[in-house]
Amino acid sequence: MVSSFFSPGLLTAEEKRKSTGNAKLSPQTQACIECHKIYTPGIVKDWLSSRHAVTKPEEAMKKPALEKRISVNSLPDELKEYAVGCYECHSRNPEKHTDNFQHMGYKINVVVSPNDCRTCHPTEFEQYTVSKMGNAYRNIMRNPVYHTLVNTTDGIKKVENGKIVFQNASYETLHETCLGCHGTKVEVKGMKKVYTGPAMGEVTVPDLTNWPSQGVGRENPDGSIGACTACHPRHSFAIEIARKPYTCAQCHLDPDVPAWNVYKESKHGGIYDSKEDEWDFSSVPWTVGQDFKSPTCATCHNSLIVSPNGNVIAERTHDFGARLWVRLFGLIYSHPQPKSGDTTIIRNKDGLPMPTTFINEPATEFLIDKAEQEKRFDIMKNVCKSCHSTQWVNGHFVKLDNTIKETNEMTLSATKLMVEAWEKGIEDKTNPFDEAIEKLWIKQWLFYSNSIRYASAMTGAPDYAAFKNGWWELSDNLQRMRDMIDIKELTKKRFPEKGSDKKQ
Ligand code: HEC
Ligand code: HEC
Ligand code: HEC
Ligand code: HEC
Ligand code: HEC
Ligand code: HEC
Ligand code: HEC
Ligand code: HEC
């Protein structure tokens, strides 16, 4: 090992001032930095630009309630007085971490999980862990119906004797498709040696499966769920990044969940695009009309918003469903929000883990009631009313109610056609997602109805309600389903031995 790795003076004067300004670095963190400055300088510089690098948690805890960026009230001494450095994050809760290992004389973890952030940010941890985003892995991998959708979409299909034979998807494919957003399950398979280059040679590290992954519902080697880094990329953890819509755009886009597309096309998005450079994305609390003049995703969904005279308009939440009363994302229909972020517990009348039946009877017991819907609606309306009049806002939401009713009806029409195809024996309902008419049925709710509802809810992107995956497709698709049933039926009558869809 080269001794100069540890020589002092590796930090520039400016970095020293910044990193040690009002907060000291712990001796362990100093050691990490002196070496990582050489091997991963990008990480060190990024961290140096963060609030973590310059803030003593002790001082952060003393701020007035509305200005606080940490929610913990007491910390052990060694965490109180040092800046939040490499060691402070990468050494937490070693007993829980199967990825804890000996690294250059220090016991550290590779993955810094939500449960580790919890040391200083317990409120965010608690809200996030019960949310849908926190449960996003479980919700698609442990629900047999949705898991069938996962495998039908992604698995290899082989043609054998003219028949299409399905295989389950490989985890590698899942990692870069569904689980790219929903998150993977990260486990430790033991230890391995990685050749890092001529200077350090082989370095021994935990052998992590399905990593890297920053999906929102990732399952971690310490048993916790989620990845705070989905929106707070390391190592700046800058609040500006989380508040800007590009962060959410990574996962919320068309055709199934076109929030970003709709936002980009809306007046709100247009104003944001023209003026974002003039706005303040780092102040806490966030003052409407002063720090920003048009909302981003965070403004409407989770930010702490205050008025210029300091009155709270909306409280911050890390349960992104907390201000939502209706689930726009229809599986199969739009319905009141589920009570729990873990949607695998839902059972509808048919005994299936889905929020409605195929003919839109809601699984009421598992969904929020009218009173709770009203409560959440009021929170959202309050956000709108910080910039709009009551009549403007009410007028907007009358349209949304109508959109939900009409798109649900269009889905029901498609469902009736699909049931007809099943009853006529043209398609087989064992797997409702794999045949031609079934695929059109999926498009009806997953792409077109969703798109229209997103456009309607998130203010003024009429193309996504009309021609782009909107009403045009919704109507056209229904006609296609009708025609395909007729063609398949005719084929079946003419050539009973063949059938038109071959599969096993
Ligand atoms: C003597 C040099 C040295 C010191 C001291 C050091 N590291 Fe490292 N660390 C490395 C090298 C080299 C790697 C491998 C880089 C690579 O994979 O290319 C590494 C890798 C890592 C990794 C990633 C492991 C993986 O599986 O990808 C983490 C996390 C890490 N270090 C954190 C720390 C922390 C926290 C400290 C301080 C407690 C620290 N390091 C101290 C040299 C050092
Ligand atoms: C889906 C995106 C997203 C995820 C995931 C997320 N955050 Fe945030 N976070 C935000 C946004 C947006 C803000 C800005 C809130 C505001 O303007 O008040 C924020 C603000 C914060 C803040 C600063 C303000 C404060 O005191 O709350 C902290 C600390 C924080 N998040 C911690 C976490 C932790 C810990 C996790 C993981 C358990 C996490 N976040 C996961 C989006 C996210
Ligand atoms: C606020 C907490 C925090 C601090 C401070 C922190 N890290 Fe990390 N670090 C993380 C998180 C979160 C990850 C992402 C791991 C994951 O979830 O997959 C990470 C990942 C890493 C990785 C592996 C991933 C990659 O991109 O290669 C290395 C290496 C690393 N950190 C080194 C450092 C070093 C060196 C420092 C100090 C300069 C540091 N970390 C400070 C939270 C932190
Ligand atoms: C040892 C305590 C500690 C740990 C552990 C910790 N933080 Fe922080 N965090 C802080 C402090 C202190 C601040 C700055 C507070 C202030 O400036 O008022 C902060 C600020 C933040 C902010 C706001 C940054 C900004 O630009 O305003 C975010 C986001 C954040 N942390 C996320 C995380 C995440 C995610 C983790 C886990 C990967 C984590 N923190 C781990 C103490 C901690
Ligand atoms: C680009 C990111 C992304 C990818 C890739 C992705 N999803 Fe999603 N998924 C989302 C988002 C965002 C939502 C939430 C939409 C909403 O709430 O309006 C979601 C929600 C879901 C839900 C609802 C779960 C529940 O019960 O709440 C299911 C089921 C689902 N996705 C299945 C899949 C399947 C199957 C795949 C792979 C074929 C997949 N997703 C790929 C982003 C993604
Ligand atoms: C890494 C991908 C990813 C990122 C980044 C992301 N989301 Fe999500 N989001 C998802 C997935 C996946 C779901 C669906 C979870 C489910 O239903 O199981 C979801 C669900 C949601 C929901 C549905 C309501 C609920 O109860 O959770 C809202 C609202 C939401 N996200 C808003 C945001 C906002 C705002 C941002 C940016 C600050 C953001 N998301 C960033 C993947 C992401
Ligand atoms: C002007 C405020 C506003 C903005 C800006 C906004 N949303 Fe929304 N969002 C809403 C409203 C209102 C709803 C519908 C209410 C409901 O679902 O209960 C909604 C619904 C959603 C849903 C549906 C959740 C579900 O359960 O089906 C997701 C996901 C979402 N928004 C994500 C985003 C993302 C990502 C962005 C930024 C690209 C964004 N929103 C921008 C107000 C907004
Ligand atoms: C931070 C201020 C702010 C917030 C919060 C806000 N808006 Fe807006 N909104 C604006 C501005 C500014 C415009 C542009 C007005 C114009 O065109 O003259 C606008 C435009 C609109 C439009 C017109 C779209 C069009 O192109 O015709 C609608 C509808 C709308 N907002 C609804 C809402 C709803 C609903 C909410 C809450 C869910 C909301 N807004 C929250 C500032 C805001």
Short mmCIF file of N, CA, C and O in Angstrom, two decimals, residues 23-111:
data_model
loop_
_atom_site.label_atom_id
_atom_site.label_comp_id
_atom_site.label_asym_id
_atom_site.label_seq_id
_atom_site.Cartn_x
_atom_site.Cartn_y
_atom_site.Cartn_z
N ALA A 23 -18.58 21.68 11.44
CA ALA A 23 -18.69 20.31 11.94
C ALA A 23 -17.38 19.57 11.72
O ALA A 23 -16.83 19.61 10.63
N LYS A 24 -16.92 18.87 12.75
CA LYS A 24 -15.69 18.08 12.62
C LYS A 24 -16.00 16.77 11.91
O LYS A 24 -17.11 16.25 11.98
N LEU A 25 -14.97 16.21 11.28
CA LEU A 25 -15.14 14.86 10.72
C LEU A 25 -14.65 13.86 11.76
O LEU A 25 -13.65 14.10 12.44
N SER A 26 -15.32 12.73 11.88
CA SER A 26 -14.85 11.70 12.80
C SER A 26 -13.54 11.14 12.26
O SER A 26 -13.28 11.21 11.05
N PRO A 27 -12.68 10.57 13.14
CA PRO A 27 -11.40 10.02 12.66
C PRO A 27 -11.63 8.94 11.60
O PRO A 27 -10.90 8.86 10.61
N GLN A 28 -12.67 8.11 11.78
CA GLN A 28 -12.93 7.05 10.81
C GLN A 28 -13.24 7.64 9.45
O GLN A 28 -12.71 7.20 8.42
N THR A 29 -14.11 8.64 9.43
CA THR A 29 -14.48 9.26 8.16
C THR A 29 -13.28 9.91 7.48
O THR A 29 -13.12 9.83 6.26
N GLN A 30 -12.41 10.50 8.30
CA GLN A 30 -11.21 11.07 7.69
C GLN A 30 -10.41 10.02 6.95
O GLN A 30 -9.93 10.24 5.84
N ALA A 31 -10.31 8.82 7.56
CA ALA A 31 -9.56 7.74 6.90
C ALA A 31 -10.23 7.32 5.60
O ALA A 31 -9.57 7.12 4.58
N CYS A 32 -11.55 7.19 5.62
CA CYS A 32 -12.27 6.80 4.39
C CYS A 32 -11.96 7.81 3.28
O CYS A 32 -11.65 7.44 2.15
N ILE A 33 -12.03 9.08 3.64
CA ILE A 33 -11.89 10.13 2.64
C ILE A 33 -10.49 10.16 2.05
O ILE A 33 -10.31 10.27 0.84
N GLU A 34 -9.50 10.05 2.92
CA GLU A 34 -8.12 10.14 2.43
C GLU A 34 -7.87 9.08 1.36
O GLU A 34 -7.13 9.33 0.41
N CYS A 35 -8.46 7.94 1.52
CA CYS A 35 -8.22 6.88 0.54
C CYS A 35 -9.21 6.98 -0.62
O CYS A 35 -8.84 6.86 -1.79
N HIS A 36 -10.47 7.18 -0.31
CA HIS A 36 -11.48 7.23 -1.37
C HIS A 36 -11.32 8.45 -2.27
O HIS A 36 -11.82 8.46 -3.39
N LYS A 37 -10.62 9.45 -1.79
CA LYS A 37 -10.33 10.61 -2.63
C LYS A 37 -9.54 10.19 -3.87
O LYS A 37 -9.65 10.79 -4.93
N ILE A 38 -8.78 9.11 -3.69
CA ILE A 38 -7.99 8.60 -4.81
C ILE A 38 -8.81 7.63 -5.65
O ILE A 38 -8.84 7.72 -6.87
N TYR A 39 -9.52 6.71 -4.97
CA TYR A 39 -10.18 5.64 -5.72
C TYR A 39 -11.55 6.03 -6.25
O TYR A 39 -11.94 5.59 -7.33
N THR A 40 -12.30 6.79 -5.47
CA THR A 40 -13.63 7.20 -5.96
C THR A 40 -13.79 8.71 -5.70
O THR A 40 -14.64 9.13 -4.92
N PRO A 41 -12.98 9.52 -6.39
CA PRO A 41 -13.03 10.97 -6.13
C PRO A 41 -14.41 11.57 -6.39
O PRO A 41 -14.79 12.55 -5.74
N GLY A 42 -15.16 11.00 -7.30
CA GLY A 42 -16.50 11.52 -7.60
C GLY A 42 -17.39 11.45 -6.38
O GLY A 42 -18.14 12.39 -6.08
N ILE A 43 -17.31 10.32 -5.66
CA ILE A 43 -18.13 10.15 -4.46
C ILE A 43 -17.75 11.18 -3.40
O ILE A 43 -18.60 11.84 -2.80
N VAL A 44 -16.43 11.34 -3.20
CA VAL A 44 -15.98 12.26 -2.14
C VAL A 44 -16.41 13.69 -2.44
O VAL A 44 -16.96 14.39 -1.59
N LYS A 45 -16.22 14.11 -3.68
CA LYS A 45 -16.60 15.49 -4.06
C LYS A 45 -18.11 15.71 -3.94
O LYS A 45 -18.56 16.77 -3.51
N ASP A 46 -18.85 14.71 -4.37
CA ASP A 46 -20.31 14.83 -4.33
C ASP A 46 -20.75 14.99 -2.87
O ASP A 46 -21.56 15.86 -2.53
N TRP A 47 -20.19 14.14 -2.01
CA TRP A 47 -20.53 14.21 -0.59
C TRP A 47 -20.13 15.57 0.00
O TRP A 47 -20.87 16.16 0.79
N LEU A 48 -18.94 16.08 -0.41
CA LEU A 48 -18.49 17.37 0.11
C LEU A 48 -19.47 18.50 -0.22
O LEU A 48 -19.53 19.51 0.47
N SER A 49 -20.25 18.32 -1.28
CA SER A 49 -21.20 19.37 -1.66
C SER A 49 -22.51 19.25 -0.88
O SER A 49 -23.43 20.03 -1.07
N SER A 50 -22.61 18.23 -0.01
CA SER A 50 -23.89 17.98 0.66
C SER A 50 -24.00 18.69 2.00
O SER A 50 -23.00 19.09 2.59
N ARG A 51 -25.23 18.79 2.47
CA ARG A 51 -25.46 19.30 3.84
C ARG A 51 -24.89 18.34 4.87
O ARG A 51 -24.48 18.77 5.95
N HIS A 52 -24.91 17.05 4.56
CA HIS A 52 -24.35 16.08 5.50
C HIS A 52 -22.91 16.42 5.85
O HIS A 52 -22.46 16.22 6.97
N ALA A 53 -22.15 16.93 4.86
CA ALA A 53 -20.71 17.17 5.07
C ALA A 53 -20.44 18.38 5.95
O ALA A 53 -19.34 18.50 6.49
N VAL A 54 -21.39 19.27 6.07
CA VAL A 54 -21.11 20.52 6.79
C VAL A 54 -21.96 20.72 8.03
O VAL A 54 -21.85 21.74 8.71
N THR A 55 -22.85 19.76 8.33
CA THR A 55 -23.80 20.03 9.42
C THR A 55 -23.60 19.09 10.60
O THR A 55 -23.54 17.88 10.43
N LYS A 56 -23.54 19.67 11.77
CA LYS A 56 -23.55 18.88 13.00
C LYS A 56 -24.99 18.52 13.29
O LYS A 56 -25.82 19.42 13.47
N PRO A 57 -25.32 17.24 13.41
CA PRO A 57 -26.71 16.88 13.73
C PRO A 57 -27.23 17.61 14.97
O PRO A 57 -28.40 17.98 15.03
N GLU A 58 -26.35 17.82 15.93
CA GLU A 58 -26.75 18.52 17.15
C GLU A 58 -27.37 19.89 16.84
O GLU A 58 -28.37 20.29 17.43
N GLU A 59 -26.74 20.59 15.89
CA GLU A 59 -27.25 21.91 15.52
C GLU A 59 -28.53 21.80 14.71
O GLU A 59 -29.46 22.58 14.87
N ALA A 60 -28.56 20.80 13.84
CA ALA A 60 -29.75 20.60 13.00
C ALA A 60 -30.99 20.33 13.84
O ALA A 60 -32.09 20.75 13.50
N MET A 61 -30.79 19.64 15.00
CA MET A 61 -31.93 19.32 15.85
C MET A 61 -32.50 20.55 16.56
O MET A 61 -33.64 20.53 17.00
N LYS A 62 -31.67 21.59 16.66
CA LYS A 62 -32.11 22.78 17.41
C LYS A 62 -32.92 23.75 16.57
O LYS A 62 -33.46 24.72 17.09
N LYS A 63 -33.00 23.51 15.25
CA LYS A 63 -33.72 24.47 14.40
C LYS A 63 -35.21 24.52 14.73
O LYS A 63 -35.77 23.54 15.23
N PRO A 64 -35.87 25.65 14.41
CA PRO A 64 -37.33 25.72 14.60
C PRO A 64 -38.02 24.61 13.78
O PRO A 64 -37.52 24.24 12.72
N ALA A 65 -39.16 24.14 14.29
CA ALA A 65 -39.82 22.96 13.71
C ALA A 65 -39.94 23.00 12.19
O ALA A 65 -39.61 22.03 11.50
N LEU A 66 -40.40 24.14 11.65
CA LEU A 66 -40.65 24.18 10.21
C LEU A 66 -39.38 24.14 9.37
O LEU A 66 -39.41 23.81 8.20
N GLU A 67 -38.26 24.51 9.97
CA GLU A 67 -37.00 24.54 9.21
C GLU A 67 -36.20 23.25 9.32
O GLU A 67 -35.18 23.09 8.67
N LYS A 68 -36.68 22.35 10.17
CA LYS A 68 -35.91 21.13 10.43
C LYS A 68 -35.80 20.23 9.22
O LYS A 68 -36.78 20.00 8.51
N ARG A 69 -34.60 19.69 9.01
CA ARG A 69 -34.41 18.69 7.97
C ARG A 69 -34.07 17.34 8.59
O ARG A 69 -33.79 16.38 7.88
N ILE A 70 -34.02 17.28 9.92
CA ILE A 70 -33.93 15.96 10.54
C ILE A 70 -35.03 15.85 11.58
O ILE A 70 -35.40 16.83 12.22
N SER A 71 -35.58 14.65 11.72
CA SER A 71 -36.76 14.51 12.57
C SER A 71 -36.45 13.85 13.91
O SER A 71 -37.32 13.73 14.75
N VAL A 72 -35.19 13.41 14.13
CA VAL A 72 -34.85 12.75 15.39
C VAL A 72 -34.67 13.80 16.50
O VAL A 72 -34.31 14.94 16.22
N ASN A 73 -34.95 13.39 17.75
CA ASN A 73 -34.82 14.34 18.86
C ASN A 73 -33.61 14.11 19.73
O ASN A 73 -33.18 15.01 20.45
N SER A 74 -33.08 12.90 19.72
CA SER A 74 -31.86 12.68 20.50
C SER A 74 -30.97 11.66 19.80
O SER A 74 -31.46 10.75 19.11
N LEU A 75 -29.66 11.87 19.95
CA LEU A 75 -28.69 11.01 19.28
C LEU A 75 -27.55 10.70 20.25
O LEU A 75 -27.27 11.51 21.13
N PRO A 76 -26.86 9.56 20.09
CA PRO A 76 -25.67 9.32 20.91
C PRO A 76 -24.59 10.37 20.60
O PRO A 76 -24.57 10.92 19.49
N ASP A 77 -23.71 10.62 21.58
CA ASP A 77 -22.72 11.69 21.44
C ASP A 77 -21.91 11.61 20.15
O ASP A 77 -21.67 12.62 19.50
N GLU A 78 -21.46 10.39 19.80
CA GLU A 78 -20.54 10.30 18.65
C GLU A 78 -21.24 10.70 17.35
O GLU A 78 -20.57 11.04 16.37
N LEU A 79 -22.57 10.68 17.32
CA LEU A 79 -23.26 11.11 16.11
C LEU A 79 -23.66 12.59 16.17
O LEU A 79 -23.84 13.24 15.16
N LYS A 80 -23.81 13.09 17.39
CA LYS A 80 -24.26 14.47 17.58
C LYS A 80 -23.29 15.48 17.02
O LYS A 80 -23.65 16.46 16.42
N GLU A 81 -21.99 15.23 17.29
CA GLU A 81 -21.04 16.32 17.06
C GLU A 81 -20.25 16.22 15.77
O GLU A 81 -19.67 17.20 15.33
N TYR A 82 -20.23 15.03 15.15
CA TYR A 82 -19.49 14.91 13.90
C TYR A 82 -20.41 15.14 12.71
O TYR A 82 -21.60 14.80 12.76
N ALA A 83 -19.81 15.69 11.62
CA ALA A 83 -20.57 15.78 10.37
C ALA A 83 -20.99 14.37 9.97
O ALA A 83 -20.41 13.38 10.41
N VAL A 84 -22.03 14.27 9.14
CA VAL A 84 -22.52 12.95 8.72
C VAL A 84 -21.63 12.48 7.57
O VAL A 84 -21.84 12.83 6.41
N GLY A 85 -20.59 11.72 7.93
CA GLY A 85 -19.60 11.31 6.94
C GLY A 85 -19.77 9.86 6.51
O GLY A 85 -20.75 9.20 6.88
N CYS A 86 -18.77 9.38 5.76
CA CYS A 86 -18.82 8.03 5.21
C CYS A 86 -19.10 7.01 6.31
O CYS A 86 -19.99 6.16 6.20
N TYR A 87 -18.33 7.11 7.39
CA TYR A 87 -18.44 6.11 8.45
C TYR A 87 -19.78 6.21 9.17
O TYR A 87 -20.36 5.20 9.54
N GLU A 88 -20.26 7.41 9.37
CA GLU A 88 -21.53 7.60 10.12
C GLU A 88 -22.68 6.88 9.39
O GLU A 88 -23.57 6.34 10.01
N CYS A 89 -22.65 6.88 8.07
CA CYS A 89 -23.72 6.20 7.33
C CYS A 89 -23.41 4.72 7.08
O CYS A 89 -24.28 3.86 7.20
N HIS A 90 -22.17 4.44 6.72
CA HIS A 90 -21.85 3.07 6.27
C HIS A 90 -21.55 2.10 7.42
O HIS A 90 -21.19 0.97 7.17
N SER A 91 -21.71 2.55 8.69
CA SER A 91 -21.41 1.63 9.80
C SER A 91 -22.62 1.39 10.71
O SER A 91 -22.50 0.75 11.74
N ARG A 92 -23.80 1.87 10.34
CA ARG A 92 -24.96 1.76 11.22
C ARG A 92 -25.48 0.31 11.33
O ARG A 92 -25.37 -0.45 10.36
N ASN A 93 -26.04 -0.02 12.45
CA ASN A 93 -26.73 -1.30 12.69
C ASN A 93 -26.03 -2.53 12.11
O ASN A 93 -26.65 -3.32 11.40
N PRO A 94 -24.74 -2.71 12.44
CA PRO A 94 -23.99 -3.82 11.83
C PRO A 94 -24.64 -5.18 12.08
O PRO A 94 -24.57 -6.07 11.23
N GLU A 95 -25.32 -5.33 13.25
CA GLU A 95 -25.89 -6.63 13.60
C GLU A 95 -27.02 -7.03 12.64
O GLU A 95 -27.32 -8.20 12.46
N LYS A 96 -27.63 -6.05 12.00
CA LYS A 96 -28.74 -6.37 11.08
C LYS A 96 -28.24 -6.63 9.67
O LYS A 96 -28.94 -7.23 8.86
N HIS A 97 -27.05 -6.12 9.34
CA HIS A 97 -26.58 -6.14 7.95
C HIS A 97 -25.83 -7.42 7.59
O HIS A 97 -24.71 -7.63 8.05
N THR A 98 -26.40 -8.24 6.72
CA THR A 98 -25.66 -9.41 6.26
C THR A 98 -24.52 -8.97 5.31
O THR A 98 -23.67 -9.77 4.97
N ASP A 99 -24.54 -7.69 4.90
CA ASP A 99 -23.45 -7.18 4.05
C ASP A 99 -22.38 -6.44 4.86
O ASP A 99 -21.57 -5.73 4.30
N ASN A 100 -22.40 -6.62 6.19
CA ASN A 100 -21.35 -5.98 7.00
C ASN A 100 -20.04 -6.73 6.80
O ASN A 100 -20.03 -7.95 6.76
N PHE A 101 -18.93 -6.00 6.65
CA PHE A 101 -17.65 -6.68 6.39
C PHE A 101 -16.47 -5.85 6.85
O PHE A 101 -16.62 -4.64 7.10
N GLN A 102 -15.31 -6.51 6.98
CA GLN A 102 -14.06 -5.83 7.36
C GLN A 102 -13.51 -5.15 6.13
O GLN A 102 -13.22 -5.81 5.13
N HIS A 103 -13.33 -3.82 6.21
CA HIS A 103 -12.85 -3.09 5.04
C HIS A 103 -11.76 -2.13 5.48
O HIS A 103 -12.04 -1.14 6.15
N MET A 104 -10.52 -2.43 5.16
CA MET A 104 -9.39 -1.55 5.45
C MET A 104 -9.34 -1.15 6.93
O MET A 104 -9.08 0.00 7.28
N GLY A 105 -9.65 -2.12 7.79
CA GLY A 105 -9.58 -1.85 9.23
C GLY A 105 -10.87 -1.35 9.85
O GLY A 105 -10.93 -1.07 11.04
N TYR A 106 -11.94 -1.24 9.06
CA TYR A 106 -13.22 -0.76 9.60
C TYR A 106 -14.33 -1.75 9.27
O TYR A 106 -14.33 -2.36 8.21
N LYS A 107 -15.28 -1.89 10.21
CA LYS A 107 -16.44 -2.75 9.92
C LYS A 107 -17.51 -1.86 9.28
O LYS A 107 -18.04 -0.95 9.92
N ILE A 108 -17.81 -2.12 8.03
CA ILE A 108 -18.81 -1.26 7.36
C ILE A 108 -19.84 -2.08 6.57
O ILE A 108 -19.67 -3.29 6.37
N ASN A 109 -20.92 -1.43 6.13
CA ASN A 109 -21.92 -2.03 5.25
C ASN A 109 -21.80 -1.37 3.89
O ASN A 109 -21.49 -0.18 3.81
N VAL A 110 -22.06 -2.12 2.85
CA VAL A 110 -22.07 -1.50 1.51
C VAL A 110 -23.38 -0.73 1.33
O VAL A 110 -23.39 0.44 0.97
N VAL A 111 -24.48 -1.43 1.61
CA VAL A 111 -25.79 -0.82 1.40
C VAL A 111 -26.15 0.02 2.62
O VAL A 111 -26.08 -0.47 3.75
#
